[in-house]
Amino acid sequence: MQGKRRILIVGGGTAGWLTAAYLARYLDLAQQAAFEITVLESPELGIIGVGEGAFPTLRATLAFIGIEERDFVRATSATFKQGIRFDDWLHAPLPDGTRHHFLHPFEAPLDAEGPGLVPYWLLQPEATRPAFAAAMTIQNRVVEQGRAPKRAEEDAFGGPLPYAYHFDATRLAVLLQARAIELGVGHLEGRLIGVEPDGKGGIAHVLTREHGALEADLYVDCSGFDAALIGRALGSPFRSARDVLFTDRALACKIAADAPEGPVQPVTIAAAHGAGWTWDIGLQATRGIGCVYSSAHMSDEAAAAVLRAHIGHDRYTARLIPFEPGFRPAQWAGNCVAVGLSAGFLEPLEATGVLLIETAVAMIAELFPFAGPMDLAAHRFNARMTARYERIVDFLKLHYCLSRREEPFWRDNADPASIPASLAGLLDAWRHRPPSRFDFVIDHESFAYFNYQYILYGMDFVTDLSPARGAFPNDAVAMRRFAQIRRFGEQAVADLPGHRELIGQLRG
C-alpha cells in the first residue's frame, strides 16, 4: 500500500462506475501497482434514470473501456439514437391541426466546410424550400423512414451515419460496475456518515458506517444532487442558472412499449407544452417518458395532467425529480473533484448529463497529478468545465428564446432580459450570416456551429443574405448537390435495416 496513489470514488451509478472504469483503463490499473481505485457505494441510494439518452461520444468511451457494442445493447436494453425531433417548439398546434416539428440530427450538414451549401439554402424562397435538416443531410430521410444508422455486420461502434444510444441507466450502471471490477477497481458497500476536512481546502478522510475512516489522495464526488463532498463538506459554491433556464422539475415514468416487436423511434422526441416539454425515449421493450417544466409556470398537478395526456392512460407510477439548474465553478477543490450531478445539472434537454460525465472523466485522466500537489490540475479543470457549462447554457437557451408560443413560460424565455449577452451577441451576428466554426473555441464546446444551425433554422430564424447574393453565384451547382443529397438519402433508406431489425440482429 505504501507509495500508492489512491482514488476513492464516493457514489456509484453511471457517474461513479464510468469514472472508475475509465480511470482504471487509462491508468492501466491491472498492471500498475502504483494506483488503487475504490468505489464506495451505498446500497440504500437508488439511481436517477427512467430511460436515458446519450451523445455520440459514448461510443468511443465504451470502446475505450472495453465494452463490446453487442454486449451493451443486450445488457442495457439499448436502442439507437440519431438525434432529437422537436415537436411544437416554434408554435402550439394550430386550430386546423397544423403542427410544427424539426430534426436536430447527429450528422453534420454535407459540404459543411467553408461556406458550403448553407448560403444557397438561405437564399431559396422560405415558402418552398425544404426543411434545413432535410436539405442538408442524409440522416433526416433515414430517421423519417425509421431506419437504423448502420448494418449489423459493420464494425462495432462504426457505421455510415453518426449515432448515440437510448438506454436503461440502472442497467448501464450494472454493466459499468462489472467492467470496472474486471479492470481492478475495488468495491465497498457502505453508508457515508461524515467527511473530515484537512484544513487546507481538501479532505483528510471520509467516515463510513461499515468501514470506518477511508483515506485517499483524490476523492471523486459522485454522490448526485446530495454533493456530499464537494458541496456539503467543502462548501464549493453553486452557481444557479435559473435566470436563464427556467425548468426546475421533471415528472418521469417508464411504461411498456405499445407493441413488443413494433417500431422504435430512432430519435428522442421532445414535445413542447405550455410550460416546458416532454421527452419520449423508446427502449427495446419500454418507453421512458418525462414531463419537464417550470414550477413558476406550472403546478405539479398540471404537469401530471400533461404527462397523462401524452401517455394516454394513467396506468403508471411517476416520480417527481426537482432540480436546480446550474453548476459549481470550482468542481475540483483541493483533493476532491465532482463528477455528474454533484458538479452540476442544467436540464434533460440535449442529453448533456452523460456527455459532461464523459468530458470530466477524460479531463481528470489526462490532467491526473501522478505526484505532488493538485492545484494546477484543479485550476485548469475548473476553467475548462466552467466554460463548457456556460456554453451549454447558451445552447439550451437557444431552443427556448426563438419560440413564438404565447404561453407565459415561452414569452418569459423570449424576453431579451433572460438571454445571456454571449448568446444575444451571436444572434445579432447570425441575422446577417450563418453560424461559423470561428464563432466558437472548440475546447470549450460540447456543440459545434452546425448544431446551432439546426436549432436556428429548425425554429425559422431569419438570416438575411440578400445583400450578399452576388457572392454566391453557383446556384446550378448547389441545386445539383441538393438533389444528390436527396438521392443519397433514398439510397440509404434502401440499404439500411429497420431500427427494430438491427436491434434484433445485435441481440441475436
JSON list of C-alpha atoms in Angstrom, two decimals, residues 393-472:
[
{"chain": "A", "resi": 393, "resn": "VAL", "atom": "CA", "xyz": [-26.42, 27.17, -21.07]},
{"chain": "A", "resi": 394, "resn": "ASP", "atom": "CA", "xyz": [-26.33, 29.35, -24.19]},
{"chain": "A", "resi": 395, "resn": "PHE", "atom": "CA", "xyz": [-27.13, 26.42, -26.47]},
{"chain": "A", "resi": 396, "resn": "LEU", "atom": "CA", "xyz": [-30.06, 25.25, -24.37]},
{"chain": "A", "resi": 397, "resn": "LYS", "atom": "CA", "xyz": [-31.43, 28.78, -24.11]},
{"chain": "A", "resi": 398, "resn": "LEU", "atom": "CA", "xyz": [-31.38, 28.99, -27.91]},
{"chain": "A", "resi": 399, "resn": "HIS", "atom": "CA", "xyz": [-34.11, 26.33, -28.06]},
{"chain": "A", "resi": 400, "resn": "TYR", "atom": "CA", "xyz": [-36.45, 28.40, -25.90]},
{"chain": "A", "resi": 401, "resn": "CYS", "atom": "CA", "xyz": [-35.82, 32.03, -26.83]},
{"chain": "A", "resi": 402, "resn": "LEU", "atom": "CA", "xyz": [-36.70, 31.57, -30.53]},
{"chain": "A", "resi": 403, "resn": "SER", "atom": "CA", "xyz": [-40.16, 30.16, -29.83]},
{"chain": "A", "resi": 404, "resn": "ARG", "atom": "CA", "xyz": [-43.29, 32.03, -30.93]},
{"chain": "A", "resi": 405, "resn": "ARG", "atom": "CA", "xyz": [-45.55, 30.25, -28.46]},
{"chain": "A", "resi": 406, "resn": "GLU", "atom": "CA", "xyz": [-47.79, 32.58, -26.47]},
{"chain": "A", "resi": 407, "resn": "GLU", "atom": "CA", "xyz": [-47.83, 30.92, -23.03]},
{"chain": "A", "resi": 408, "resn": "PRO", "atom": "CA", "xyz": [-46.14, 32.92, -20.21]},
{"chain": "A", "resi": 409, "resn": "PHE", "atom": "CA", "xyz": [-43.31, 30.39, -19.89]},
{"chain": "A", "resi": 410, "resn": "TRP", "atom": "CA", "xyz": [-42.34, 30.85, -23.53]},
{"chain": "A", "resi": 411, "resn": "ARG", "atom": "CA", "xyz": [-42.82, 34.64, -23.51]},
{"chain": "A", "resi": 412, "resn": "ASP", "atom": "CA", "xyz": [-40.55, 34.86, -20.45]},
{"chain": "A", "resi": 413, "resn": "ASN", "atom": "CA", "xyz": [-37.95, 32.80, -22.31]},
{"chain": "A", "resi": 414, "resn": "ALA", "atom": "CA", "xyz": [-38.13, 35.12, -25.31]},
{"chain": "A", "resi": 415, "resn": "ASP", "atom": "CA", "xyz": [-37.65, 38.19, -23.10]},
{"chain": "A", "resi": 416, "resn": "PRO", "atom": "CA", "xyz": [-34.27, 39.71, -24.09]},
{"chain": "A", "resi": 417, "resn": "ALA", "atom": "CA", "xyz": [-33.52, 40.26, -20.40]},
{"chain": "A", "resi": 418, "resn": "SER", "atom": "CA", "xyz": [-33.31, 36.46, -19.93]},
{"chain": "A", "resi": 419, "resn": "ILE", "atom": "CA", "xyz": [-30.91, 35.87, -22.84]},
{"chain": "A", "resi": 420, "resn": "PRO", "atom": "CA", "xyz": [-27.19, 35.84, -21.90]},
{"chain": "A", "resi": 421, "resn": "ALA", "atom": "CA", "xyz": [-25.16, 38.60, -23.53]},
{"chain": "A", "resi": 422, "resn": "SER", "atom": "CA", "xyz": [-22.88, 35.99, -25.12]},
{"chain": "A", "resi": 423, "resn": "LEU", "atom": "CA", "xyz": [-25.84, 34.39, -26.93]},
{"chain": "A", "resi": 424, "resn": "ALA", "atom": "CA", "xyz": [-27.52, 37.72, -27.76]},
{"chain": "A", "resi": 425, "resn": "GLY", "atom": "CA", "xyz": [-24.36, 38.89, -29.49]},
{"chain": "A", "resi": 426, "resn": "LEU", "atom": "CA", "xyz": [-24.24, 35.78, -31.63]},
{"chain": "A", "resi": 427, "resn": "LEU", "atom": "CA", "xyz": [-27.90, 36.07, -32.55]},
{"chain": "A", "resi": 428, "resn": "ASP", "atom": "CA", "xyz": [-27.29, 39.63, -33.73]},
{"chain": "A", "resi": 429, "resn": "ALA", "atom": "CA", "xyz": [-24.45, 38.40, -35.95]},
{"chain": "A", "resi": 430, "resn": "TRP", "atom": "CA", "xyz": [-26.43, 35.44, -37.25]},
{"chain": "A", "resi": 431, "resn": "ARG", "atom": "CA", "xyz": [-29.16, 37.71, -38.57]},
{"chain": "A", "resi": 432, "resn": "HIS", "atom": "CA", "xyz": [-26.68, 38.60, -41.31]},
{"chain": "A", "resi": 433, "resn": "ARG", "atom": "CA", "xyz": [-24.67, 35.38, -41.71]},
{"chain": "A", "resi": 434, "resn": "PRO", "atom": "CA", "xyz": [-24.98, 31.73, -40.64]},
{"chain": "A", "resi": 435, "resn": "PRO", "atom": "CA", "xyz": [-23.10, 30.35, -37.61]},
{"chain": "A", "resi": 436, "resn": "SER", "atom": "CA", "xyz": [-19.43, 29.67, -38.33]},
{"chain": "A", "resi": 437, "resn": "ARG", "atom": "CA", "xyz": [-16.80, 27.49, -36.70]},
{"chain": "A", "resi": 438, "resn": "PHE", "atom": "CA", "xyz": [-14.93, 30.70, -35.92]},
{"chain": "A", "resi": 439, "resn": "ASP", "atom": "CA", "xyz": [-17.73, 31.69, -33.52]},
{"chain": "A", "resi": 440, "resn": "PHE", "atom": "CA", "xyz": [-16.54, 29.08, -31.01]},
{"chain": "A", "resi": 441, "resn": "VAL", "atom": "CA", "xyz": [-13.48, 27.95, -29.06]},
{"chain": "A", "resi": 442, "resn": "ILE", "atom": "CA", "xyz": [-13.53, 24.22, -29.72]},
{"chain": "A", "resi": 443, "resn": "ASP", "atom": "CA", "xyz": [-12.08, 23.14, -26.35]},
{"chain": "A", "resi": 444, "resn": "HIS", "atom": "CA", "xyz": [-14.98, 24.86, -24.58]},
{"chain": "A", "resi": 445, "resn": "GLU", "atom": "CA", "xyz": [-17.74, 23.44, -26.74]},
{"chain": "A", "resi": 446, "resn": "SER", "atom": "CA", "xyz": [-19.99, 20.42, -26.49]},
{"chain": "A", "resi": 447, "resn": "PHE", "atom": "CA", "xyz": [-21.92, 21.53, -29.59]},
{"chain": "A", "resi": 448, "resn": "ALA", "atom": "CA", "xyz": [-20.48, 22.59, -32.94]},
{"chain": "A", "resi": 449, "resn": "TYR", "atom": "CA", "xyz": [-21.56, 25.52, -35.06]},
{"chain": "A", "resi": 450, "resn": "PHE", "atom": "CA", "xyz": [-23.75, 23.26, -37.20]},
{"chain": "A", "resi": 451, "resn": "ASN", "atom": "CA", "xyz": [-25.70, 22.18, -34.09]},
{"chain": "A", "resi": 452, "resn": "TYR", "atom": "CA", "xyz": [-26.64, 25.83, -33.71]},
{"chain": "A", "resi": 453, "resn": "GLN", "atom": "CA", "xyz": [-27.63, 25.91, -37.38]},
{"chain": "A", "resi": 454, "resn": "TYR", "atom": "CA", "xyz": [-30.05, 23.01, -36.90]},
{"chain": "A", "resi": 455, "resn": "ILE", "atom": "CA", "xyz": [-31.80, 24.76, -34.00]},
{"chain": "A", "resi": 456, "resn": "LEU", "atom": "CA", "xyz": [-31.80, 28.22, -35.56]},
{"chain": "A", "resi": 457, "resn": "TYR", "atom": "CA", "xyz": [-33.19, 27.18, -38.92]},
{"chain": "A", "resi": 458, "resn": "GLY", "atom": "CA", "xyz": [-35.41, 24.49, -37.46]},
{"chain": "A", "resi": 459, "resn": "MET", "atom": "CA", "xyz": [-37.05, 27.33, -35.50]},
{"chain": "A", "resi": 460, "resn": "ASP", "atom": "CA", "xyz": [-37.39, 29.52, -38.63]},
{"chain": "A", "resi": 461, "resn": "PHE", "atom": "CA", "xyz": [-34.72, 32.02, -37.59]},
{"chain": "A", "resi": 462, "resn": "VAL", "atom": "CA", "xyz": [-34.10, 34.52, -40.38]},
{"chain": "A", "resi": 463, "resn": "THR", "atom": "CA", "xyz": [-30.58, 35.10, -41.68]},
{"chain": "A", "resi": 464, "resn": "ASP", "atom": "CA", "xyz": [-30.84, 37.72, -44.40]},
{"chain": "A", "resi": 465, "resn": "LEU", "atom": "CA", "xyz": [-28.17, 37.08, -47.03]},
{"chain": "A", "resi": 466, "resn": "SER", "atom": "CA", "xyz": [-29.91, 39.05, -49.76]},
{"chain": "A", "resi": 467, "resn": "PRO", "atom": "CA", "xyz": [-27.34, 41.90, -49.66]},
{"chain": "A", "resi": 468, "resn": "ALA", "atom": "CA", "xyz": [-24.62, 39.32, -50.39]},
{"chain": "A", "resi": 469, "resn": "ARG", "atom": "CA", "xyz": [-26.48, 37.37, -53.07]},
{"chain": "A", "resi": 470, "resn": "GLY", "atom": "CA", "xyz": [-23.85, 38.20, -55.67]},
{"chain": "A", "resi": 471, "resn": "ALA", "atom": "CA", "xyz": [-21.18, 36.44, -53.59]},
{"chain": "A", "resi": 472, "resn": "PHE", "atom": "CA", "xyz": [-22.91, 33.11, -54.20]}
]
